[in-house]
XYZ file of N, CA and C in Angstrom:
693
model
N -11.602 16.226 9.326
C -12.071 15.098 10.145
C -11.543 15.246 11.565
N -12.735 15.051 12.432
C -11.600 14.891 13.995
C -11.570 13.818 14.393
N -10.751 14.040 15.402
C -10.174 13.267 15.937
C -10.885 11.875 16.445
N -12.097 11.991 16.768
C -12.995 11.011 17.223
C -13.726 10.256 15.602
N -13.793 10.925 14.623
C -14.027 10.395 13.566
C -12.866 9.522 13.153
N -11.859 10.181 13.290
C -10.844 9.303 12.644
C -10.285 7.513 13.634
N -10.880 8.144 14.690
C -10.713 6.908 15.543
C -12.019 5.308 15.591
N -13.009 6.090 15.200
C -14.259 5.542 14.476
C -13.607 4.382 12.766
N -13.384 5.645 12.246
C -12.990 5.386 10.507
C -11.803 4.176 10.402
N -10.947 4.537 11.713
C -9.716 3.803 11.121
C -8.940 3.141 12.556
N -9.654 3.112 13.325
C -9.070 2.296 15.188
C -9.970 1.364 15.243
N -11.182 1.854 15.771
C -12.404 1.133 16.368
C -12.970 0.129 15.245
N -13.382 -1.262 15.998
C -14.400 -2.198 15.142
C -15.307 -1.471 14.693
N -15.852 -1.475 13.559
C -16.908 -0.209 12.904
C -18.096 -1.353 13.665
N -17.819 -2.575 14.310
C -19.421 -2.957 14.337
C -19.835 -2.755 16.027
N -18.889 -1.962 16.409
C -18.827 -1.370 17.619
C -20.592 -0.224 18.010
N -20.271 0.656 17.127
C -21.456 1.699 17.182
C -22.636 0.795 17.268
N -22.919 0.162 16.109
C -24.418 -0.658 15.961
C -24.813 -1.426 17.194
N -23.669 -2.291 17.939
C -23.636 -3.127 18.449
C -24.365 -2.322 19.834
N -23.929 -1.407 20.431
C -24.144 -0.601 21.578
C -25.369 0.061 21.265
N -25.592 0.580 20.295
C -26.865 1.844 19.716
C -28.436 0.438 20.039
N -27.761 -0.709 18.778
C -28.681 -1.349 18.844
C -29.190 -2.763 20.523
N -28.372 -2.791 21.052
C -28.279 -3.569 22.465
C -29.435 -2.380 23.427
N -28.885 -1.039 23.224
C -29.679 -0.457 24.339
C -30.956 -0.130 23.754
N -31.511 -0.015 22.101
C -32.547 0.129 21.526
C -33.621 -1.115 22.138
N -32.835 -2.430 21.863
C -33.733 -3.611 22.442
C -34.034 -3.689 24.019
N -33.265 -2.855 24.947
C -33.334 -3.236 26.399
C -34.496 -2.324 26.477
N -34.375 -0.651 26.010
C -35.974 0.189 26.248
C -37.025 -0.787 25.610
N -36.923 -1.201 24.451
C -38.127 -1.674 23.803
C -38.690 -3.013 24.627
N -38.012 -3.806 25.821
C -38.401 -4.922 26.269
C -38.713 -4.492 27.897
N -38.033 -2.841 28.008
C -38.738 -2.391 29.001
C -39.979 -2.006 29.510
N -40.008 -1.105 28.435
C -41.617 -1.033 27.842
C -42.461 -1.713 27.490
N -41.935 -2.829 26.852
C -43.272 -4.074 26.837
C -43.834 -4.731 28.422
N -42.785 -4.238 29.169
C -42.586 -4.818 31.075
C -43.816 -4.076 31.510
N -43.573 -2.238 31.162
C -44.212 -1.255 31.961
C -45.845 -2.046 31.137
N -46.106 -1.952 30.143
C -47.705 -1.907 29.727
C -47.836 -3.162 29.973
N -47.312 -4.008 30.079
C -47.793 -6.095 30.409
C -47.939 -5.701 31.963
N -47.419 -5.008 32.615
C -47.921 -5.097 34.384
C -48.482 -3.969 34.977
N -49.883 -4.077 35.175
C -50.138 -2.764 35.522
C -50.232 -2.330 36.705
N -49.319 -2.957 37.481
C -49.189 -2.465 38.914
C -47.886 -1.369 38.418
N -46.936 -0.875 37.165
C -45.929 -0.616 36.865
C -46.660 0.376 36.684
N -47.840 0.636 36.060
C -48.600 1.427 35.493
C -49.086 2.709 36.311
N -49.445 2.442 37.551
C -49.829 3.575 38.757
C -48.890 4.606 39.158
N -49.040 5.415 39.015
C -48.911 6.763 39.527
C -47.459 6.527 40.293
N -47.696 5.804 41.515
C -46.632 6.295 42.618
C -45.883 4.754 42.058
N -45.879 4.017 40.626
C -44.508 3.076 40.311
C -44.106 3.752 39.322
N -44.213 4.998 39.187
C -43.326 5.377 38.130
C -41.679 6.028 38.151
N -41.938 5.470 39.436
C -40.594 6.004 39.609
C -39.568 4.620 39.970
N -40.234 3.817 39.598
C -39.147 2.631 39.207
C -38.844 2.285 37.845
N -39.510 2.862 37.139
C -39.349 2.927 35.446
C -37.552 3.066 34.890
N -37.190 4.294 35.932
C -35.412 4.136 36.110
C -34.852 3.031 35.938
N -35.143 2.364 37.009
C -34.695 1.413 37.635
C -34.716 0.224 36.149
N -35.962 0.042 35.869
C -36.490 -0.893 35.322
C -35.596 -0.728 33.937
N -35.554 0.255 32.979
C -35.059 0.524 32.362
C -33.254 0.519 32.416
N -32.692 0.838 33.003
C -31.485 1.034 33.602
C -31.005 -0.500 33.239
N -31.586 -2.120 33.982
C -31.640 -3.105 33.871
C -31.568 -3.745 32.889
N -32.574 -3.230 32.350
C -32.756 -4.249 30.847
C -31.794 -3.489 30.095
N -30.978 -2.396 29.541
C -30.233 -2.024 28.858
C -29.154 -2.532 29.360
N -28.630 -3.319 30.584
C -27.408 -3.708 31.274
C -27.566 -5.017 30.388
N -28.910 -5.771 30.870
C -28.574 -6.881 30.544
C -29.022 -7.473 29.110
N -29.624 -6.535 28.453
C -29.569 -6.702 27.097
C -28.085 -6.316 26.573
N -27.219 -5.759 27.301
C -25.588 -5.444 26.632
C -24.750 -6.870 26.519
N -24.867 -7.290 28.219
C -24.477 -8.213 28.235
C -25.012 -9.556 27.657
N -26.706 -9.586 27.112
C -27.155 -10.812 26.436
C -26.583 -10.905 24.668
N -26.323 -9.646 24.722
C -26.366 -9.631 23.061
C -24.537 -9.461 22.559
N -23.787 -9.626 23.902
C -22.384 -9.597 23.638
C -22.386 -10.843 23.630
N -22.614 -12.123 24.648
C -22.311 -13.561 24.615
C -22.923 -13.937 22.996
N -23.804 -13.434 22.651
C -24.760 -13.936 21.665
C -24.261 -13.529 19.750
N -23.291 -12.786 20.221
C -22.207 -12.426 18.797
C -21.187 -12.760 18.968
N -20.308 -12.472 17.833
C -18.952 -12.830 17.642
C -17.967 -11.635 17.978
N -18.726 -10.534 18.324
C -18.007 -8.987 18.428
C -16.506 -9.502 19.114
N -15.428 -8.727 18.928
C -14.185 -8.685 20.031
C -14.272 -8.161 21.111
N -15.147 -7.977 21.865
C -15.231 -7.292 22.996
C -15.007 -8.029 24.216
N -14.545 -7.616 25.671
C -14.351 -7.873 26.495
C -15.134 -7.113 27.834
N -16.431 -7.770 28.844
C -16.984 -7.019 29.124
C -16.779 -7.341 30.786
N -16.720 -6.585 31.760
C -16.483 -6.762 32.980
C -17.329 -5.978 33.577
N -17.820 -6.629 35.076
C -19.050 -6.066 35.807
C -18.518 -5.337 36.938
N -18.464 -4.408 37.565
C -17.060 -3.870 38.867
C -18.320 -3.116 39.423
N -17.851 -3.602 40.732
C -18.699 -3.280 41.788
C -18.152 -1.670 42.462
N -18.692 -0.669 42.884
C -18.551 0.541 43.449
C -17.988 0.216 44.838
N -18.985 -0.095 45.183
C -18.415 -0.506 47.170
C -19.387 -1.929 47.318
N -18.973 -2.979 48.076
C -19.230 -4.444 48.126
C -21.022 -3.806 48.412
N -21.483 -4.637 47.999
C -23.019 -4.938 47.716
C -23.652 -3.709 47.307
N -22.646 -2.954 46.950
C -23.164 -1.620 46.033
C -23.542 -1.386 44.599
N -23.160 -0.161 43.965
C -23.947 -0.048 42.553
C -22.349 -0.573 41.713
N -23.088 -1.885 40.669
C -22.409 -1.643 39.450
C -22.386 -1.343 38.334
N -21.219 -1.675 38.075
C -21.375 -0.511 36.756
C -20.463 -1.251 35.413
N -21.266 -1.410 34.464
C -19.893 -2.581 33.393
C -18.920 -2.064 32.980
N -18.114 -2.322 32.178
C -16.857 -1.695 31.378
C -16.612 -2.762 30.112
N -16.555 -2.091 28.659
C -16.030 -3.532 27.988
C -15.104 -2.723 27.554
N -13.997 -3.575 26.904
C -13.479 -3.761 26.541
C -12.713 -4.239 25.086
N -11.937 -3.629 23.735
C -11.902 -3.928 22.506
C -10.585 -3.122 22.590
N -9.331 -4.042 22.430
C -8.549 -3.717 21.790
C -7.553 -2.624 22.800
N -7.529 -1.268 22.421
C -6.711 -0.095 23.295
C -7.747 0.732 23.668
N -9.341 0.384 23.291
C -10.440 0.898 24.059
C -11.242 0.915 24.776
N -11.631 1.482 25.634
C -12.532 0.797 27.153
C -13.548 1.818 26.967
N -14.965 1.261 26.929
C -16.062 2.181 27.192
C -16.896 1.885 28.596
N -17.762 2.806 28.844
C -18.627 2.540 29.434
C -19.595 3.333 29.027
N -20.940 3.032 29.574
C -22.492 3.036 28.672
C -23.355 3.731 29.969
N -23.819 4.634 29.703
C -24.563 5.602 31.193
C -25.801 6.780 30.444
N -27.099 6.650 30.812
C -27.810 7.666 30.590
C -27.553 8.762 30.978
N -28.047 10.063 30.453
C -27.922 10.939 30.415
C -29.066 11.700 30.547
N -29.340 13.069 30.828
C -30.184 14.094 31.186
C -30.311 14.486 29.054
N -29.229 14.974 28.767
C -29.999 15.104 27.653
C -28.503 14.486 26.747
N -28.491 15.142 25.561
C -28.148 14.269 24.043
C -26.350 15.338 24.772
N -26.286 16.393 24.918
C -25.056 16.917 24.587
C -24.438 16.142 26.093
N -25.374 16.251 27.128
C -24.579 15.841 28.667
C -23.781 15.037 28.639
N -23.170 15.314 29.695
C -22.153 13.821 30.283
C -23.018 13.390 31.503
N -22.561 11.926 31.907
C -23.159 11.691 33.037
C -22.835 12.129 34.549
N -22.940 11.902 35.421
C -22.827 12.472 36.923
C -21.539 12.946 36.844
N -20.835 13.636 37.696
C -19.429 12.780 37.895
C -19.398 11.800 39.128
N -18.743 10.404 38.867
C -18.758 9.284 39.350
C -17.000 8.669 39.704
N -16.651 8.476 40.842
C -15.108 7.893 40.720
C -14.473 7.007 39.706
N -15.220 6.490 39.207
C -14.764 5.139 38.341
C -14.704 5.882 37.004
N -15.380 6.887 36.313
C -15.568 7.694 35.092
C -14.310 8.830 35.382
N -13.975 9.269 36.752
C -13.004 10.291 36.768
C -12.012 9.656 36.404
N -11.466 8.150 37.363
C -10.127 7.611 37.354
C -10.143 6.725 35.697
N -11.554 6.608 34.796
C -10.802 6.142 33.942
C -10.569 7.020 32.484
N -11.129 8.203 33.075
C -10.587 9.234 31.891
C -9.407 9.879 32.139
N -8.123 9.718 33.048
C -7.042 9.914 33.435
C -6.432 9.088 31.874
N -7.163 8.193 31.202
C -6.137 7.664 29.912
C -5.900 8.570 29.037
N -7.056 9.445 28.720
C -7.063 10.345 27.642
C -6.245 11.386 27.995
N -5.280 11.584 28.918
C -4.365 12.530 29.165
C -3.436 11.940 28.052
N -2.786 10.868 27.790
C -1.877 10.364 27.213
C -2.186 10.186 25.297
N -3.172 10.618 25.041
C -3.312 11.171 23.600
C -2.861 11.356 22.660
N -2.292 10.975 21.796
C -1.194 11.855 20.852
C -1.924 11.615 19.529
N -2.563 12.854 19.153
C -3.004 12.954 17.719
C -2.518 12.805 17.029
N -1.202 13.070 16.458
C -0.069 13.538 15.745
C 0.683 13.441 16.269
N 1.708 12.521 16.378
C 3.229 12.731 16.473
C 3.085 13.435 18.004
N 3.959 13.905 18.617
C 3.572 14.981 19.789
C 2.689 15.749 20.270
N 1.711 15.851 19.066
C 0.611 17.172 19.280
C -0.014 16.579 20.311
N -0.537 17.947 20.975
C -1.437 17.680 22.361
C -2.961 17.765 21.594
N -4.165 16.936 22.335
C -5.212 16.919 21.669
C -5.585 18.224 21.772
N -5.218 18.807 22.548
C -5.632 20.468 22.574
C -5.257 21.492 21.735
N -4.245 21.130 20.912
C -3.995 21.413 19.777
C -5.185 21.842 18.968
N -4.971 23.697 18.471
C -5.951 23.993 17.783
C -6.329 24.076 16.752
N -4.894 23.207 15.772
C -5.329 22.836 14.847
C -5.130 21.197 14.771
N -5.217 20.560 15.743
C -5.169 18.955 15.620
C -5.940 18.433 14.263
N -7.322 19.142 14.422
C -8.064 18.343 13.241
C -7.791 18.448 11.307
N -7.156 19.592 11.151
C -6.912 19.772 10.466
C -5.912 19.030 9.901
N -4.484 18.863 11.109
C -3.446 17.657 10.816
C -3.328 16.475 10.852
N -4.462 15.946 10.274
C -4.370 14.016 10.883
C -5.643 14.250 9.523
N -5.814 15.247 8.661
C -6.326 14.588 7.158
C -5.856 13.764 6.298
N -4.472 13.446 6.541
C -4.159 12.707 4.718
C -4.486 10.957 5.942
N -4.265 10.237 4.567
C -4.421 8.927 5.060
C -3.132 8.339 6.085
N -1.764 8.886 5.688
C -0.445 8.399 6.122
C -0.702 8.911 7.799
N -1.518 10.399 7.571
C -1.362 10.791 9.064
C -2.246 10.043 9.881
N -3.233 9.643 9.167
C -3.992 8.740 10.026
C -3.723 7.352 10.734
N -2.920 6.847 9.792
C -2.588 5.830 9.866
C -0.739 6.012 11.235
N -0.655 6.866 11.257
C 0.419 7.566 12.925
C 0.312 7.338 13.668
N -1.203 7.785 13.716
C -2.328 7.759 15.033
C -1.691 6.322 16.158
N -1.150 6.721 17.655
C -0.535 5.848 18.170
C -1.824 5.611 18.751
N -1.350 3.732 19.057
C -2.913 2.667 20.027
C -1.965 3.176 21.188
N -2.653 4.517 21.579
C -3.011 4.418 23.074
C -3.807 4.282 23.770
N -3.927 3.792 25.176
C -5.330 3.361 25.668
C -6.354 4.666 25.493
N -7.505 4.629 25.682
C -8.402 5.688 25.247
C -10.032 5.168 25.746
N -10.513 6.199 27.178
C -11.392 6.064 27.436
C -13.049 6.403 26.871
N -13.979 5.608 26.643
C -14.744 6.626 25.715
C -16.499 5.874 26.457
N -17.295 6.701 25.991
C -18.568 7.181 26.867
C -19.531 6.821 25.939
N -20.134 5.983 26.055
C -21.743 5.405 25.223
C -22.721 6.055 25.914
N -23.386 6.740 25.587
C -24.845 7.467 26.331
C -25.446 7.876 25.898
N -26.989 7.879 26.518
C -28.427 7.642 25.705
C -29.356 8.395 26.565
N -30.385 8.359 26.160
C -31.515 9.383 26.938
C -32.878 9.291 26.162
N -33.738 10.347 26.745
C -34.899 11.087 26.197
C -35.540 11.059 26.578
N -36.484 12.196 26.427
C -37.455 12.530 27.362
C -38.787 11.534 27.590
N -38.724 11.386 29.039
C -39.688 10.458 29.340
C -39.105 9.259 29.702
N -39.880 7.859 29.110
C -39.197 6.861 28.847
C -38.850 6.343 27.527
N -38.852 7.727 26.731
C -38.077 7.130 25.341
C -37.332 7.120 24.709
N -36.131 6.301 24.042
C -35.097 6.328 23.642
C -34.605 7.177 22.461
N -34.068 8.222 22.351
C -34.051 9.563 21.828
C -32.803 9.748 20.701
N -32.035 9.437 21.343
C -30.388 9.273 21.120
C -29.132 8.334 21.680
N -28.475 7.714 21.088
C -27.283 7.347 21.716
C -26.066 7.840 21.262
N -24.881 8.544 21.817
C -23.822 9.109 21.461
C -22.719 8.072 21.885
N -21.803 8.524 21.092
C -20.177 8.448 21.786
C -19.582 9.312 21.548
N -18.819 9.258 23.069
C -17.908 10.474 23.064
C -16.112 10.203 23.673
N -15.677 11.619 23.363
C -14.757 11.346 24.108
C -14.394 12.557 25.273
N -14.137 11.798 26.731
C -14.412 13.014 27.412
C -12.770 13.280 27.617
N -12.448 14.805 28.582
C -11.701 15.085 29.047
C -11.547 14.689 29.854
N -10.216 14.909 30.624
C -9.468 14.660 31.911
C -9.879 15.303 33.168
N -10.921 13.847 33.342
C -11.590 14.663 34.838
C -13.331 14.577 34.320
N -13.511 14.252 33.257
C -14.498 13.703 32.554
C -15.872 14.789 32.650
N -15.421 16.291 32.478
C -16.284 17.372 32.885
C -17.028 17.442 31.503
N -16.362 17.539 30.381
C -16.595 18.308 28.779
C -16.186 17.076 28.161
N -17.100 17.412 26.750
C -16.682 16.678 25.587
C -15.642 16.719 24.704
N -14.611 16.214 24.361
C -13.467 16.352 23.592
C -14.597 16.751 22.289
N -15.244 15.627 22.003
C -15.466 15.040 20.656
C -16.896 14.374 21.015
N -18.236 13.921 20.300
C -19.037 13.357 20.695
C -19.563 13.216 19.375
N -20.477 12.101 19.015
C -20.788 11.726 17.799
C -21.879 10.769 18.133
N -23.090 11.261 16.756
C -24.376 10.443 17.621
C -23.760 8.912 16.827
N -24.816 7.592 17.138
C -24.672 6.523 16.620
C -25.947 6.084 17.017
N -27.144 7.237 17.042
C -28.198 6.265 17.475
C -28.959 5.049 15.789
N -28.813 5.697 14.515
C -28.973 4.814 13.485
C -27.876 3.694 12.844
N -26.432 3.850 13.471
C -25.730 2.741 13.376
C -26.313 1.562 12.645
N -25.757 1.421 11.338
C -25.826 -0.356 11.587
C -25.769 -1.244 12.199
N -27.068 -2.340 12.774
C -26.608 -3.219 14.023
C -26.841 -4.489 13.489
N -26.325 -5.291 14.347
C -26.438 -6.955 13.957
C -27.146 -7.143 14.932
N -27.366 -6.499 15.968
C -28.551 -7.043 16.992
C -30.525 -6.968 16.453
N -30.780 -7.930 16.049
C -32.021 -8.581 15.672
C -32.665 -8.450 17.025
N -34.208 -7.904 16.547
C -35.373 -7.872 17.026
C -35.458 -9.445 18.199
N -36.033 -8.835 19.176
C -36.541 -10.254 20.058
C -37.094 -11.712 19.761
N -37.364 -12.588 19.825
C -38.040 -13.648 19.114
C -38.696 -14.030 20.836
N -40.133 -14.692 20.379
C -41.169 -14.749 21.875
C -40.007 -15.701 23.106
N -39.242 -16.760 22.143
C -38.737 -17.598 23.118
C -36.942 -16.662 23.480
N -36.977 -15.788 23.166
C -35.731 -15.194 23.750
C -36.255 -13.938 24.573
N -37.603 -13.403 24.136
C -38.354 -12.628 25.302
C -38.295 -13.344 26.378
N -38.816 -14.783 26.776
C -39.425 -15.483 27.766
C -38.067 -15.870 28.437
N -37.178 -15.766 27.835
C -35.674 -16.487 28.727
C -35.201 -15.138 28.936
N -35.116 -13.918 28.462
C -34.780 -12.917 28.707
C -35.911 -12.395 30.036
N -36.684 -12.708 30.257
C -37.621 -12.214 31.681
C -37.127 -12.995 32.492
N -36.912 -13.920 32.416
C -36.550 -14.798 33.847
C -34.690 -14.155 33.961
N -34.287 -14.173 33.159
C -32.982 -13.251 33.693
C -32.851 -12.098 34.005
N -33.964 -11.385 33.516
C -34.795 -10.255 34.480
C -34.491 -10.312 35.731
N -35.738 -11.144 35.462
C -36.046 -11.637 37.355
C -35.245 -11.661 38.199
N -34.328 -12.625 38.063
C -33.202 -13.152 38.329
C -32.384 -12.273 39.057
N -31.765 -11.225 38.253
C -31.043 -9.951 38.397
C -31.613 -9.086 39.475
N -32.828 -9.267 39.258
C -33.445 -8.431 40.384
C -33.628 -8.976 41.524
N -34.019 -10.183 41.336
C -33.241 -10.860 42.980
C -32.211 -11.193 43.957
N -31.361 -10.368 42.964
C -30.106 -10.668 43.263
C -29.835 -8.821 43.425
N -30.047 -8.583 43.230
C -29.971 -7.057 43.784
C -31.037 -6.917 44.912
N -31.857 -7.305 44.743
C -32.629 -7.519 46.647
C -31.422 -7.786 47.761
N -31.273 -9.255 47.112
C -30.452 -10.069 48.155
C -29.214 -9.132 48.745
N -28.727 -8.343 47.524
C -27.333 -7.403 48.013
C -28.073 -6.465 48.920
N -28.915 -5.766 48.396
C -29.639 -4.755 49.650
C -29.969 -5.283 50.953
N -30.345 -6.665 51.334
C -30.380 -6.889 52.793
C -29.707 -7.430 53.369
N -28.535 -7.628 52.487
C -27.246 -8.177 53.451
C -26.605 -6.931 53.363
N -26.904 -5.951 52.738
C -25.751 -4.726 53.205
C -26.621 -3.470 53.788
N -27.778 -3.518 54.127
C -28.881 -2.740 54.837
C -28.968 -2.120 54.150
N -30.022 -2.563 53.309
C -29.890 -1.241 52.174
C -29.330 -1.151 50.801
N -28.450 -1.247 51.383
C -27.047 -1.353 49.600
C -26.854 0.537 49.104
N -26.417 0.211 48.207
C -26.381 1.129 47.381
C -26.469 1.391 46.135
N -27.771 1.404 45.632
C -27.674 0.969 43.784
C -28.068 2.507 43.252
């Protein structure tokens, strides 16, 4: 077992995976109902807001479907540079993720300042007793249950990300990156996770568009008070 399994099996809320797999499953699927309900979305030269569009509804389907459970999570919105791009972070326990598309299923995302400075945690690691995660036989030593149960709560940064070609939702992984957030320690899909996040209902579609909206007016508003912005 490695190391990222065992942190799955016996650290992490197991309703963690579902919760993320299934939040960003519902944000494409209410994206896509956006792109074919408007067909000005539909032309040629708007397809290149489909990003955009998509990008959105997986933010704020994270954040609709965290208020809307009982999960332990803790989720915070942090801005890059004032009226610039943000970016969430939640929070559970001695673990902090963040959630970012990807080019394909094995990638990591860009490198980004906020992803460099917060994989500086996973320097502090300890599989075993002293062992360094680089340890080449780490996985082998953290099989029995006692060793698992060693395993020190240190903080530990880790990477939700999704993709596929086109605009369709393909995969979602977690991983764990290295120091400096180049390579994968460890990565593990969770796109079939068990989820507690339930299908849309028409009157949580219709309150979920106007917070759409909403969001997007409010990212206007940051772009012309900061010329532009940066999203």
């Amino acid at each position: 077992m490695n190391y990222l399994n065992s942190l799955l099996e016996n650290k992490i809320d197991p309703s963690l995976p579902g919760f993320f797999s299934g939040s960003i499953k519902k944000g494409y699927n209410l994206a896509n109902e956006l792109v074919k309900r408007e067909t000005d979305l539909q032309l040629p030269e708007a397809k290149i807001t489909h990003g955009n569009i998509r990008h959105a509804y997986v933010d704020l389907l994270l954040k609709h479907e965290l208020i809307n459970s009982n999960i332990n999570l803790k989720m915070e919105s942090n801005l890059v540079v004032p009226n610039g791009y943000s970016y969430l972070t939640f929070t559970s326990k001695n673990y902090i993720f963040t959630v970012n598309k990807t080019t394909k299923k094995s990638a990591l995302p860009k490198i980004a300042k906020n992803r460099i400075f917060l994989s500086q945690l996973n320097k502090d690691i300890p599989i075993y007793r002293q062992m360094s995660i680089f340890d080449q036989n780490a996985d082998e030593k953290i099989n029995t249950k006692d060793e698992k149960n060693n395993i020190e709560d240190e903080k530990i940064y880790l990477m939700i990300t999704y993709g596929g070609v086109g605009f369709n939702l393909e995969y979602v992984e977690i991983g764990l990156p290295d120091v400096g957030a180049k390579k994968w320690l460890y990565q593990k899909n969770i796109t079939n996770s068990l989820s507690i996040v339930q299908p849309a209902t028409d009157s949580e579609k219709y309150d979920l568009k106007l917070k759409f909206k909403n969001e997007v007016k409010q990212k206007l508003n940051k772009e012309q008070k900061n010329d532009g912005g940066t999203i």
